[in-house]
Amino acid sequence: MYRSMPIANWKIEHEQIKKLLNEGALSEAKLKLDKLSVYNEGFYSLYANYYYLTGNYEEGISLLEEGMKQIPFSFEITYNLALLKSLIGDFINSLYLFAKCIRVSTNSTDKKDALEQFVEVMEQLKLDSKLSNSEIMKHIDEAKKIINETDEREYPINRFNESLVDKVVKDRENNLYLTKMYKSFTVNNVDNFTRYFFKNEIMPGTTTDSYTITIESNTTVPIGLIGEYDDVHVEGPDCNYVFPKDTLNPNQFNYYTFQIPGEYKFSSNFPFFIGKPIHLKPKKNDVQVIVSIFIDGFAQSTIENNFEKLMPNTFRFFSKGYINNNCYTTGDWTLPSVSAIYTGKTTVNHGLYHPLYHYELNKYNRLFTEDFKTNGYLTAQINNDWRVTPTYGYIQGMDRILYQNSVGGFFAGEVIAETIEHLETFKDNNHFLWISLMDLHDVADEIYNDLYSQVHLPAENRQNKNLGPTSVLSKYDPDKIKKYDVELQRIDLHLSNLLNYLEKTFGMENILVSLLSDHGQTYLKEDEFLLHEPKRKVPFMLAGSNIEPKVSNEICSIIDIFPTMAKIAGVEVDSQEGKVLKDFGGEGREFAMTETLHPAQPYLVAITDEQHIFRFQTKENVTSNTLIDLEYYEAWLLNKDTLEDVTKDNMDKLQMYCDMVIERASKLQLQN
């Protein structure tokens, strides 16, 4: 067991500053505060206390708002911000913040205190003569919802258990998005049970009763009906169309295509939603079609020696291009890992990692999809992954999302069919498309739905049920490994349709296709340490435009995938922590890091470089607010090839990695 002296000293410094503030020695406390170099919960709380005592409420608010970005689930930071907001008379935001305090409180004392403050601010708000009674009650009702909110995995049911069908949500820039049913003739809405069995389509646009657009050439316009509706009128060059209400389908988007250039005015007696027009024949980019095939839970170790045998169709396609055998995930499960892919940031830096609390990825992060959209790509998701729903923030930069939870049966065959229909419908467009295949997830959960898997998995491998606490924590299981192989064969069968379509329709020179994943599986290997290699290593493959055949062992992280693809496509992006691989003219990386940041589990880190595997584990579990005590920890180095413990011979390197891990995670250091 090791001890971090910087963390130990930091705790002492914080106690000294706290004592000075309590004694009223504000000048001396300020001098010590200014010397603090770690901006964590303790730093923000102590500085907020200082600003409170000196009456500098606005400065305290500004500091705490930055703290909320860095440490989104801190009770202390949220509470102090709510308090200062109330002191400047901003009772509305104070009310919402105290509601969040109640939601994220970790003990009965904090919860009681936050509830009392919530009631007090609520009464102060009622006395605010600037608002009407109805406006006040609306804010109070909305704040109360936060106390019992869930997360975003139940889309199109939101975190308040309300359906978003026919409702508008906003992205970071206040662009509007509408959710509609998809291919549903008689069912016009869903609840928390029926949501599994229907698809939803979400698109950007605006709500209006009259809207004019200018069309240069073939353009399709999506129209969504909301609430009461009537005929839709369109006045354009040499046309005056009426779409009677009985020809309109209120359960889905209605697409109307116009060929003649000019101005078109859309109007109706009731408000309707007009989607962003889609130009059907834009100027084509050098790389016209970019497709990312995301297979949830796909471990590189399963195909290292028998890729061609398990997935012959996928092998034939990607063997024409680039296969990286040394790609590592940044997280141990889907929520933080896919967020890393989309932002180029690791878990502690992008913020979307808590399994239960609300967080919108796009609020403080720019997504790579925005850059591709800016560069003329029609951006879309065909998605069945409940940890990558639109309301987690993935609407940002998206032109079209088709979503259904995979539990309702939206598996590889149908996902690929919808993908091909999307590409064929908009064949002349530039495409940036993400598709999700969740089929491997059923292995850990021991769900046997598919004909192929049931028939081809021997009966002897279906005699025992061996479920872990979660799919992430499933123990080593030879039966699961056998089913995993069968599922890969089934996925390959369906993938062949998409890969053949892409090559024959667009030509390899005009496409860029990637295959990627978010994490491997714990049940593939017996190892007490969760972040072993079969859990961390994932496939990364590229085929298409200017991709020469190559099998590479360059160290890669999943945060490097979109920056590398952007470089190939000629799209400029801010790579954040990601790197363009050396194989494609970039600087590459010296090591790849994976971390586990999950409540009620130790904070774990694994780092792989050319020679060693570094492992790190805290003595204490992560708190329910995802704060970490980094003072006491275990750490060791393994030989990368033999897995032999070589810590004693490499103490300097061990210390270097320990210092790096502690420094980058110290913003989440738990207070005394």
XYZ file of C-alpha atoms in Angstrom:
672
model
C 0.000 0.000 0.000
C 1.355 3.417 -1.010
C 0.485 6.866 0.303
C 0.295 10.055 -1.735
C 2.038 12.720 0.307
C 0.778 15.570 -1.921
C -2.777 14.466 -1.139
C -1.953 14.068 2.567
C -0.388 17.548 2.646
C -3.324 18.964 0.719
C -5.690 17.679 3.405
C -3.598 19.395 6.092
C -3.586 22.670 4.148
C -7.353 22.556 3.773
C -7.814 22.044 7.503
C -5.570 25.030 8.177
C -7.539 27.261 5.782
C -10.826 26.079 7.243
C -9.578 26.983 10.723
C -8.498 30.468 9.575
C -11.883 31.110 7.945
C -13.706 30.012 11.086
C -11.528 32.338 13.163
C -12.161 35.276 10.825
C -8.531 35.540 9.677
C -9.661 36.215 6.129
C -6.517 37.862 4.751
C -4.321 35.014 5.948
C -6.816 32.471 4.604
C -6.805 34.224 1.206
C -3.008 33.985 0.989
C -3.160 30.245 1.542
C -6.098 29.828 -0.850
C -4.149 31.526 -3.620
C -1.328 29.003 -3.202
C -3.575 25.970 -3.727
C -2.852 24.317 -7.060
C -5.457 21.536 -7.027
C -8.932 22.742 -7.990
C -11.158 20.126 -6.362
C -14.272 20.120 -4.210
C -12.334 21.330 -1.171
C -10.808 24.215 -3.108
C -14.147 25.414 -4.467
C -15.910 25.016 -1.114
C -13.244 26.895 0.851
C -13.058 29.702 -1.697
C -16.871 29.938 -1.741
C -16.819 30.265 2.043
C -14.243 33.043 1.753
C -16.362 34.941 -0.802
C -19.418 34.443 1.405
C -17.652 35.879 4.447
C -16.314 38.851 2.469
C -19.661 39.516 0.771
C -18.277 38.975 -2.746
C -21.210 36.824 -3.800
C -20.878 37.351 -7.560
C -17.224 36.255 -7.566
C -18.164 33.221 -5.531
C -20.921 32.334 -7.988
C -18.575 32.619 -10.957
C -16.030 30.338 -9.284
C -18.615 27.753 -8.241
C -20.158 27.633 -11.713
C -16.735 26.645 -13.027
C -16.566 24.063 -10.237
C -19.885 22.582 -11.377
C -18.411 22.023 -14.832
C -15.407 20.185 -13.418
C -17.133 18.245 -10.613
C -20.766 17.900 -11.708
C -22.112 15.736 -8.859
C -20.619 17.495 -5.828
C -23.128 18.218 -3.069
C -20.860 20.859 -1.506
C -20.323 22.871 -4.679
C -23.991 22.688 -5.660
C -25.133 23.668 -2.177
C -22.776 26.642 -1.927
C -23.803 27.850 -5.375
C -27.497 27.563 -4.462
C -26.873 29.535 -1.274
C -25.027 32.375 -3.010
C -27.694 32.515 -5.737
C -30.347 33.027 -3.067
C -28.305 35.774 -1.439
C -28.324 37.837 -4.651
C -32.056 37.276 -5.106
C -31.823 34.689 -7.884
C -34.408 32.477 -6.228
C -35.379 30.545 -9.351
C -31.915 29.137 -10.035
C -31.335 28.711 -6.304
C -34.479 26.577 -6.102
C -33.330 24.301 -8.935
C -29.884 23.950 -7.393
C -31.225 23.050 -3.940
C -33.444 20.467 -5.638
C -30.309 18.969 -7.203
C -28.687 18.993 -3.741
C -31.519 16.860 -2.412
C -31.058 14.495 -5.372
C -27.285 14.049 -4.931
C -27.154 14.166 -1.113
C -25.275 11.220 0.366
C -26.559 11.277 3.950
C -29.696 12.167 5.872
C -28.174 15.309 7.428
C -27.266 16.854 4.065
C -30.615 15.865 2.590
C -32.526 17.435 5.482
C -30.482 20.631 5.264
C -30.989 20.923 1.507
C -34.728 20.252 1.870
C -35.065 23.009 4.473
C -33.245 25.430 2.187
C -35.453 24.346 -0.721
C -38.608 25.141 1.271
C -37.188 28.491 2.431
C -36.261 29.580 -1.107
C -39.635 28.366 -2.359
C -41.347 30.699 0.138
C -39.068 33.571 -0.887
C -39.946 32.949 -4.517
C -43.646 33.158 -3.717
C -43.045 36.643 -2.335
C -41.347 37.784 -5.553
C -43.877 40.193 -7.041
C -42.168 40.131 -10.472
C -43.683 36.735 -11.282
C -47.291 35.656 -11.604
C -48.609 32.878 -9.387
C -48.785 30.513 -12.354
C -45.142 31.234 -13.278
C -44.037 30.674 -9.690
C -45.895 27.373 -9.418
C -44.456 26.238 -12.751
C -40.907 26.757 -11.454
C -41.715 25.036 -8.160
C -43.225 22.029 -9.945
C -40.235 21.773 -12.295
C -37.801 21.961 -9.387
C -39.660 19.230 -7.496
C -39.244 16.940 -10.495
C -35.461 17.199 -10.156
C -35.597 15.703 -6.663
C -36.855 12.398 -8.091
C -35.292 12.522 -11.557
C -33.641 9.458 -13.072
C -31.225 9.406 -16.011
C -31.535 9.337 -19.800
C -31.496 5.627 -20.618
C -35.310 5.344 -20.938
C -35.651 7.588 -24.003
C -38.142 8.557 -25.399
C -39.280 8.697 -21.774
C -37.324 11.502 -20.137
C -35.781 11.595 -16.678
C -39.060 12.855 -15.218
C -40.992 9.819 -16.539
C -42.644 11.911 -19.274
C -42.861 10.923 -22.922
C -40.935 13.156 -25.325
C -42.980 12.022 -28.324
C -44.335 15.145 -30.061
C -42.324 17.334 -27.673
C -39.465 19.665 -28.487
C -36.073 19.647 -26.740
C -33.111 22.019 -27.184
C -29.414 21.516 -27.735
C -26.541 23.658 -26.430
C -27.265 26.453 -28.946
C -31.043 26.286 -28.318
C -31.695 24.566 -31.649
C -34.976 22.658 -31.504
C -35.396 18.897 -31.986
C -38.669 16.989 -32.244
C -39.224 13.305 -31.437
C -41.817 11.432 -33.509
C -42.920 7.828 -33.719
C -41.441 5.919 -36.667
C -43.316 3.448 -38.875
C -46.112 3.334 -36.323
C -49.522 3.443 -37.976
C -51.900 3.323 -35.012
C -49.746 3.844 -31.893
C -49.101 7.555 -31.358
C -47.207 7.498 -28.061
C -45.381 5.209 -25.634
C -44.954 4.746 -21.912
C -42.143 3.238 -19.858
C -43.118 -0.281 -20.899
C -44.187 0.065 -24.522
C -41.144 2.231 -25.392
C -39.122 -0.949 -25.945
C -41.224 -2.036 -28.895
C -41.325 1.073 -31.083
C -38.842 3.207 -32.951
C -38.551 6.962 -32.700
C -37.140 9.485 -35.125
C -35.677 12.789 -33.942
C -34.796 15.720 -36.185
C -33.803 19.392 -35.859
C -36.105 22.149 -37.027
C -38.483 24.819 -35.776
C -42.065 25.123 -34.537
C -44.147 27.580 -36.543
C -47.446 28.223 -38.305
C -45.732 29.950 -41.243
C -42.208 29.420 -42.527
C -40.375 30.334 -45.737
C -37.344 28.521 -47.119
C -35.239 28.975 -50.233
C -34.514 25.887 -52.328
C -31.637 25.739 -54.825
C -32.247 22.233 -56.182
C -33.787 18.918 -55.124
C -34.647 19.274 -51.442
C -36.802 17.275 -49.045
C -38.593 18.947 -46.158
C -39.696 16.925 -43.086
C -42.905 18.065 -41.411
C -44.040 16.874 -37.995
C -47.521 17.492 -36.642
C -47.856 18.454 -32.980
C -51.148 18.558 -31.101
C -54.136 19.812 -33.052
C -53.391 20.145 -36.762
C -54.940 21.170 -40.060
C -54.145 21.255 -43.779
C -50.607 22.333 -44.676
C -50.329 24.868 -47.496
C -47.215 25.346 -49.636
C -46.787 28.338 -51.938
C -43.801 28.162 -54.273
C -42.608 28.967 -57.775
C -45.417 28.009 -60.135
C -47.130 25.921 -57.444
C -49.772 26.219 -54.773
C -50.085 22.888 -52.973
C -52.518 21.854 -50.275
C -51.797 18.749 -48.206
C -55.170 17.975 -46.580
C -55.068 16.927 -42.952
C -56.452 13.496 -43.788
C -53.386 12.819 -45.996
C -50.944 13.737 -43.217
C -49.674 11.115 -40.782
C -49.569 12.607 -37.268
C -47.536 9.660 -35.940
C -44.368 10.309 -37.929
C -42.424 12.861 -39.942
C -43.937 13.522 -43.364
C -41.241 14.113 -46.014
C -42.019 16.331 -49.042
C -39.554 16.744 -51.897
C -39.385 19.798 -54.191
C -37.297 20.142 -57.380
C -37.868 23.676 -58.693
C -35.536 26.343 -57.237
C -37.082 29.307 -55.439
C -38.884 30.380 -52.280
C -41.432 28.112 -50.639
C -43.810 29.257 -47.938
C -45.257 26.588 -45.603
C -48.310 27.524 -43.503
C -51.172 26.048 -41.502
C -53.904 27.140 -39.103
C -52.090 25.448 -36.220
C -48.411 25.324 -35.273
C -46.417 22.485 -36.809
C -42.774 21.435 -36.776
C -40.813 21.948 -39.962
C -37.592 19.981 -40.010
C -34.288 21.227 -41.341
C -34.499 20.924 -45.162
C -32.215 18.229 -46.605
C -30.510 19.160 -49.856
C -30.525 15.947 -51.897
C -27.711 16.760 -54.336
C -25.064 18.829 -52.574
C -21.462 19.140 -53.708
C -19.751 15.877 -52.855
C -16.786 15.765 -50.490
C -13.636 13.865 -51.376
C -14.717 11.218 -48.881
C -18.461 11.048 -49.500
C -19.586 8.390 -47.030
C -18.185 7.977 -43.513
C -19.706 5.113 -41.521
C -18.747 4.097 -37.974
C -19.908 0.587 -37.080
C -20.039 0.442 -33.302
C -20.305 -3.035 -31.762
C -20.956 -2.774 -28.038
C -18.675 -4.955 -25.878
C -16.464 -6.248 -28.695
C -13.170 -7.557 -27.255
C -10.086 -7.556 -29.459
C -8.813 -10.744 -27.797
C -11.625 -12.793 -29.360
C -10.446 -12.141 -32.910
C -6.675 -11.826 -32.491
C -6.030 -15.341 -33.782
C -9.258 -16.307 -35.546
C -10.763 -13.155 -37.042
C -11.178 -14.740 -40.473
C -12.802 -17.863 -39.022
C -15.309 -16.055 -36.781
C -16.131 -13.122 -39.071
C -15.114 -14.025 -42.633
C -17.156 -11.286 -44.325
C -15.925 -8.565 -42.002
C -12.369 -9.867 -42.375
C -12.511 -9.756 -46.178
C -13.675 -6.137 -46.131
C -11.260 -4.729 -43.556
C -8.264 -6.794 -44.674
C -8.235 -4.427 -47.679
C -7.585 -1.613 -45.208
C -6.188 -0.893 -41.768
C -6.436 -3.203 -38.750
C -5.074 -1.962 -35.425
C -4.392 -4.730 -32.902
C -3.434 -2.428 -30.055
C -6.419 -0.151 -29.400
C -7.557 0.471 -25.824
C -10.763 1.826 -24.369
C -10.760 4.704 -21.874
C -13.522 3.287 -19.658
C -14.875 -0.047 -18.497
C -18.459 0.367 -19.716
C -20.526 2.086 -22.375
C -21.582 5.389 -20.776
C -18.104 6.904 -20.249
C -16.467 5.141 -23.188
C -18.757 6.274 -26.017
C -18.688 9.775 -24.519
C -14.911 9.638 -24.866
C -15.148 8.607 -28.530
C -17.470 11.513 -29.339
C -15.525 14.191 -27.416
C -11.877 13.091 -27.504
C -11.787 13.382 -23.703
C -11.144 10.759 -21.046
C -13.644 9.868 -18.332
C -12.733 12.383 -15.619
C -12.667 15.196 -18.184
C -15.854 14.754 -20.248
C -18.087 14.327 -17.173
C -20.591 11.696 -18.368
C -19.807 8.784 -16.073
C -22.356 8.593 -13.251
C -24.727 5.636 -13.761
C -27.739 7.308 -12.106
C -27.422 11.109 -12.136
C -28.476 13.399 -14.969
C -25.731 14.889 -17.121
C -25.853 16.220 -20.680
C -22.628 15.530 -22.552
C -23.106 18.407 -24.985
C -23.517 21.069 -22.307
C -19.790 21.512 -21.646
C -18.294 19.452 -24.489
C -18.048 19.911 -28.239
C -18.863 16.701 -30.102
C -16.954 15.629 -33.199
C -20.286 15.243 -35.021
C -20.567 19.045 -35.004
C -17.341 19.345 -37.000
C -18.434 16.837 -39.621
C -21.806 18.560 -39.939
C -20.068 21.920 -40.417
C -18.081 20.329 -43.245
C -21.166 19.422 -45.257
C -21.966 15.933 -43.981
C -25.510 14.739 -43.327
C -25.020 13.423 -39.803
C -27.118 10.561 -38.484
C -27.366 7.758 -35.934
C -29.126 4.421 -36.322
C -28.992 3.555 -32.655
C -30.229 0.907 -30.219
C -27.921 1.610 -27.252
C -29.688 2.862 -24.121
C -26.544 4.570 -22.839
C -26.166 6.613 -26.049
C -29.670 8.110 -26.250
C -30.348 11.524 -27.814
C -31.102 13.132 -24.443
C -27.661 12.254 -23.055
C -26.567 15.044 -25.425
C -26.015 13.136 -28.667
C -28.546 15.316 -30.512
C -25.802 17.927 -30.805
C -24.660 18.104 -34.403
C -27.112 15.429 -35.597
C -29.439 15.810 -38.590
C -31.356 12.590 -38.013
C -31.498 9.973 -35.277
C -33.424 6.723 -35.451
C -33.651 5.030 -32.062
C -35.147 1.957 -30.464
C -33.905 0.171 -27.373
C -32.337 -3.130 -28.428
C -34.266 -4.967 -25.700
C -37.368 -4.490 -27.853
C -35.778 -6.479 -30.680
C -33.926 -3.811 -32.691
C -30.888 -5.982 -33.428
C -28.208 -6.213 -36.106
C -30.359 -7.334 -39.031
C -32.898 -4.545 -38.689
C -30.312 -1.900 -37.741
C -28.429 -2.661 -40.937
C -31.616 -2.670 -43.008
C -32.469 0.820 -41.703
C -28.880 1.920 -42.341
C -29.021 0.831 -45.969
C -32.416 2.503 -46.427
C -31.045 5.766 -44.987
C -27.989 5.698 -47.274
C -30.021 4.723 -50.352
C -32.641 7.418 -49.638
C -29.998 10.128 -49.478
C -27.575 8.435 -51.897
C -26.130 11.656 -53.327
C -25.463 13.259 -49.948
C -22.267 13.315 -47.955
C -22.754 11.037 -44.958
C -21.403 10.847 -41.450
C -23.253 7.889 -39.962
C -22.965 6.032 -36.657
C -24.706 2.697 -36.228
C -24.921 0.722 -32.979
C -25.011 -3.068 -32.699
C -25.894 -4.242 -29.188
C -26.140 -7.956 -29.919
C -23.052 -8.957 -27.909
C -24.565 -7.346 -24.816
C -27.006 -10.228 -24.543
C -24.159 -12.640 -23.867
C -23.333 -11.211 -20.436
C -27.046 -10.937 -19.614
C -27.620 -14.511 -20.824
C -30.487 -13.636 -23.137
C -31.177 -16.160 -25.902
C -33.436 -14.519 -28.475
C -32.003 -15.242 -31.887
C -32.594 -18.352 -33.963
C -29.005 -18.540 -35.191
C -27.457 -18.281 -31.714
C -29.810 -20.808 -30.155
C -29.271 -23.409 -32.877
C -25.505 -23.040 -33.169
C -24.713 -22.864 -29.440
C -24.322 -26.454 -28.167
C -26.828 -27.499 -25.510
C -24.006 -28.309 -23.083
C -23.181 -24.579 -22.909
C -26.688 -23.626 -21.788
C -26.988 -25.607 -18.560
C -25.940 -22.913 -16.085
C -26.908 -19.334 -15.370
C -23.969 -17.260 -14.177
C -25.039 -13.628 -14.009
C -22.755 -11.014 -12.460
C -23.964 -8.025 -10.357
C -23.914 -6.114 -13.653
C -22.888 -7.118 -17.173
C -19.592 -5.277 -16.596
C -18.780 -7.417 -13.538
C -19.516 -10.853 -15.009
C -16.959 -13.432 -13.890
C -14.895 -15.690 -16.144
C -17.262 -18.097 -17.895
C -16.348 -20.584 -20.690
C -20.035 -20.944 -21.623
C -20.328 -17.210 -22.232
C -17.167 -17.289 -24.334
C -18.719 -19.952 -26.560
C -21.913 -17.950 -27.020
C -19.843 -14.823 -27.673
C -18.184 -16.532 -30.639
C -21.552 -17.620 -32.032
C -22.923 -14.075 -31.712
C -19.926 -12.699 -33.600
C -20.683 -15.124 -36.440
C -24.292 -13.928 -36.537
C -23.261 -10.261 -36.535
C -20.848 -10.976 -39.387
C -23.695 -12.493 -41.402
C -25.672 -9.246 -41.156
C -22.661 -6.969 -41.562
C -21.888 -8.571 -44.910
C -25.033 -6.955 -46.354
C -23.933 -3.464 -45.309
C -20.291 -3.863 -46.308
C -21.203 -5.251 -49.735
C -23.721 -2.442 -50.244
C -21.186 0.256 -49.356
C -18.511 -1.103 -51.663
C -20.795 -1.737 -54.651
C -22.860 1.457 -54.346
C -20.227 4.078 -53.554
C -16.891 2.400 -54.341
C -14.058 1.936 -51.860
C -12.410 5.181 -53.020
C -15.406 7.254 -51.848
C -16.039 5.713 -48.426
C -14.372 5.572 -45.024
C -15.725 2.773 -42.843
C -14.594 2.117 -39.274
C -15.303 -0.736 -36.904
C -14.925 0.115 -33.230
C -16.107 -0.707 -29.730
C -16.338 0.678 -26.211
C -14.946 -2.126 -24.028
C -14.142 -5.827 -23.924
C -15.469 -8.351 -21.416
C -14.441 -9.438 -17.912
C -15.703 -12.999 -18.426
C -13.069 -13.679 -21.076
C -10.244 -14.069 -18.545
C -9.672 -15.028 -14.921
C -8.114 -11.984 -13.284
C -8.867 -10.282 -9.953
C -8.106 -6.893 -11.491
C -11.128 -5.673 -13.476
C -9.121 -3.805 -16.111
C -7.288 -6.751 -17.607
C -6.312 -6.756 -21.279
C -9.377 -8.608 -22.695
C -11.526 -6.027 -20.904
C -9.511 -3.051 -22.176
C -8.491 -3.934 -25.722
C -11.031 -3.326 -28.479
C -10.932 -3.594 -32.272
C -10.249 -0.574 -34.447
C -10.366 -1.027 -38.211
C -10.589 1.318 -41.192
C -11.263 0.639 -44.857
C -11.908 2.861 -47.835
C -10.503 6.062 -49.280
C -6.688 6.052 -49.490
C -6.398 3.351 -46.816
C -3.537 1.024 -47.660
C -3.664 -2.573 -46.355
C -1.848 -2.735 -43.039
C -1.978 -4.645 -39.756
C -0.586 -2.335 -37.084
C 0.496 -2.643 -33.458
C 0.678 1.101 -32.886
C -0.702 1.974 -29.451
C -4.103 3.578 -29.914
C -6.913 4.860 -27.694
C -10.568 5.097 -28.638
C -10.268 8.893 -28.265
C -7.921 8.807 -31.284
C -10.499 7.286 -33.637
C -12.462 10.348 -34.782
C -9.393 12.647 -34.927
C -7.695 10.088 -37.177
C -10.795 9.670 -39.360
C -11.154 13.453 -39.585
C -7.543 13.743 -40.757
C -8.181 11.188 -43.527
C -11.387 12.993 -44.578
C -9.809 16.455 -44.502
C -11.994 17.707 -41.649
C -10.393 19.972 -39.042
C -11.244 19.091 -35.445
C -9.995 19.946 -31.975
C -8.712 16.527 -30.939
C -8.727 17.403 -27.205
C -6.884 14.479 -25.568
C -7.080 12.415 -28.741
C -4.207 11.964 -31.188
C -3.941 11.305 -34.902
C -2.153 7.985 -35.231
C 1.406 7.887 -36.556
C 0.186 5.400 -39.152
C -1.753 8.305 -40.695
C 0.804 11.069 -40.315
C 0.010 12.148 -36.750
C 2.073 12.295 -33.576
C 0.560 9.158 -32.025
C 0.803 8.339 -28.332
C 3.280 6.685 -25.979
C 0.680 4.919 -23.838
C -3.054 4.235 -23.562
C -5.022 4.612 -20.335
C -8.252 3.027 -19.078
C -10.016 4.034 -15.855
C -12.965 2.853 -13.775
C -14.857 5.639 -12.013
C -17.965 4.059 -10.557
C -19.752 4.506 -7.192
C -19.101 1.825 -4.558
C -16.057 0.473 -6.421
C -12.363 1.340 -6.086
C -11.001 3.867 -8.555
C -8.968 1.799 -11.014
C -6.489 2.790 -13.694
C -4.569 0.671 -16.193
C -1.938 2.054 -18.557
C -0.219 0.167 -21.353
C 2.963 1.337 -23.069
C 5.440 -0.490 -25.280
C 6.986 -2.422 -22.367
C 4.703 -2.469 -19.368
C 1.182 -2.548 -17.995
C 0.673 -0.211 -15.041
C -2.158 -0.895 -12.583
C -3.535 1.428 -9.903
C -6.263 0.869 -7.296
C -7.431 3.109 -4.442
C -7.866 1.686 -0.967
C -11.307 3.281 -0.576
C -14.302 2.980 -2.875
C -15.521 5.874 -4.989
C -18.350 7.750 -3.227
C -21.923 7.851 -4.505
C -21.094 11.335 -5.848
C -18.100 9.887 -7.738
C -15.487 11.512 -5.546
C -12.217 9.681 -4.865
C -9.839 9.392 -1.925
C -6.450 9.151 -3.608
C -4.333 9.236 -0.446
C -3.888 5.465 -0.071
C -3.550 3.189 -3.059
C -1.925 0.115 -4.530
C 0.126 0.230 -7.730
C 2.289 -2.192 -9.665
C 3.953 -2.762 -13.035
C 3.663 -5.890 -15.160
C 5.756 -6.989 -18.081
C 3.500 -6.429 -21.084
C 4.271 -9.765 -22.719
C 4.648 -12.145 -19.765
C 2.453 -10.317 -17.184
C 5.238 -10.889 -14.658
C 5.338 -8.360 -11.805
C 8.390 -6.136 -12.469
C 7.591 -3.357 -10.013
C 10.793 -3.583 -7.951
C 12.995 -3.137 -11.007
C 11.065 -0.106 -12.288
C 10.261 2.061 -9.267
C 10.974 5.348 -11.068
C 8.530 4.478 -13.808
C 5.957 3.339 -11.257
C 6.260 6.655 -9.432
C 5.923 8.608 -12.683
C 2.662 6.880 -13.548
C 1.345 7.180 -9.972
C 2.038 10.924 -9.955
C 0.345 11.348 -13.335
C -2.753 9.385 -12.320
C -3.143 11.230 -9.022
C -2.597 14.647 -10.584
C -5.218 14.183 -13.327
C -7.818 12.712 -10.932
C -7.121 15.076 -8.031
C -9.977 17.385 -9.009
C -12.256 14.587 -7.774
C -10.371 14.214 -4.469
C -12.756 13.747 -1.566
C -12.784 16.362 1.194
C -11.809 15.390 4.747
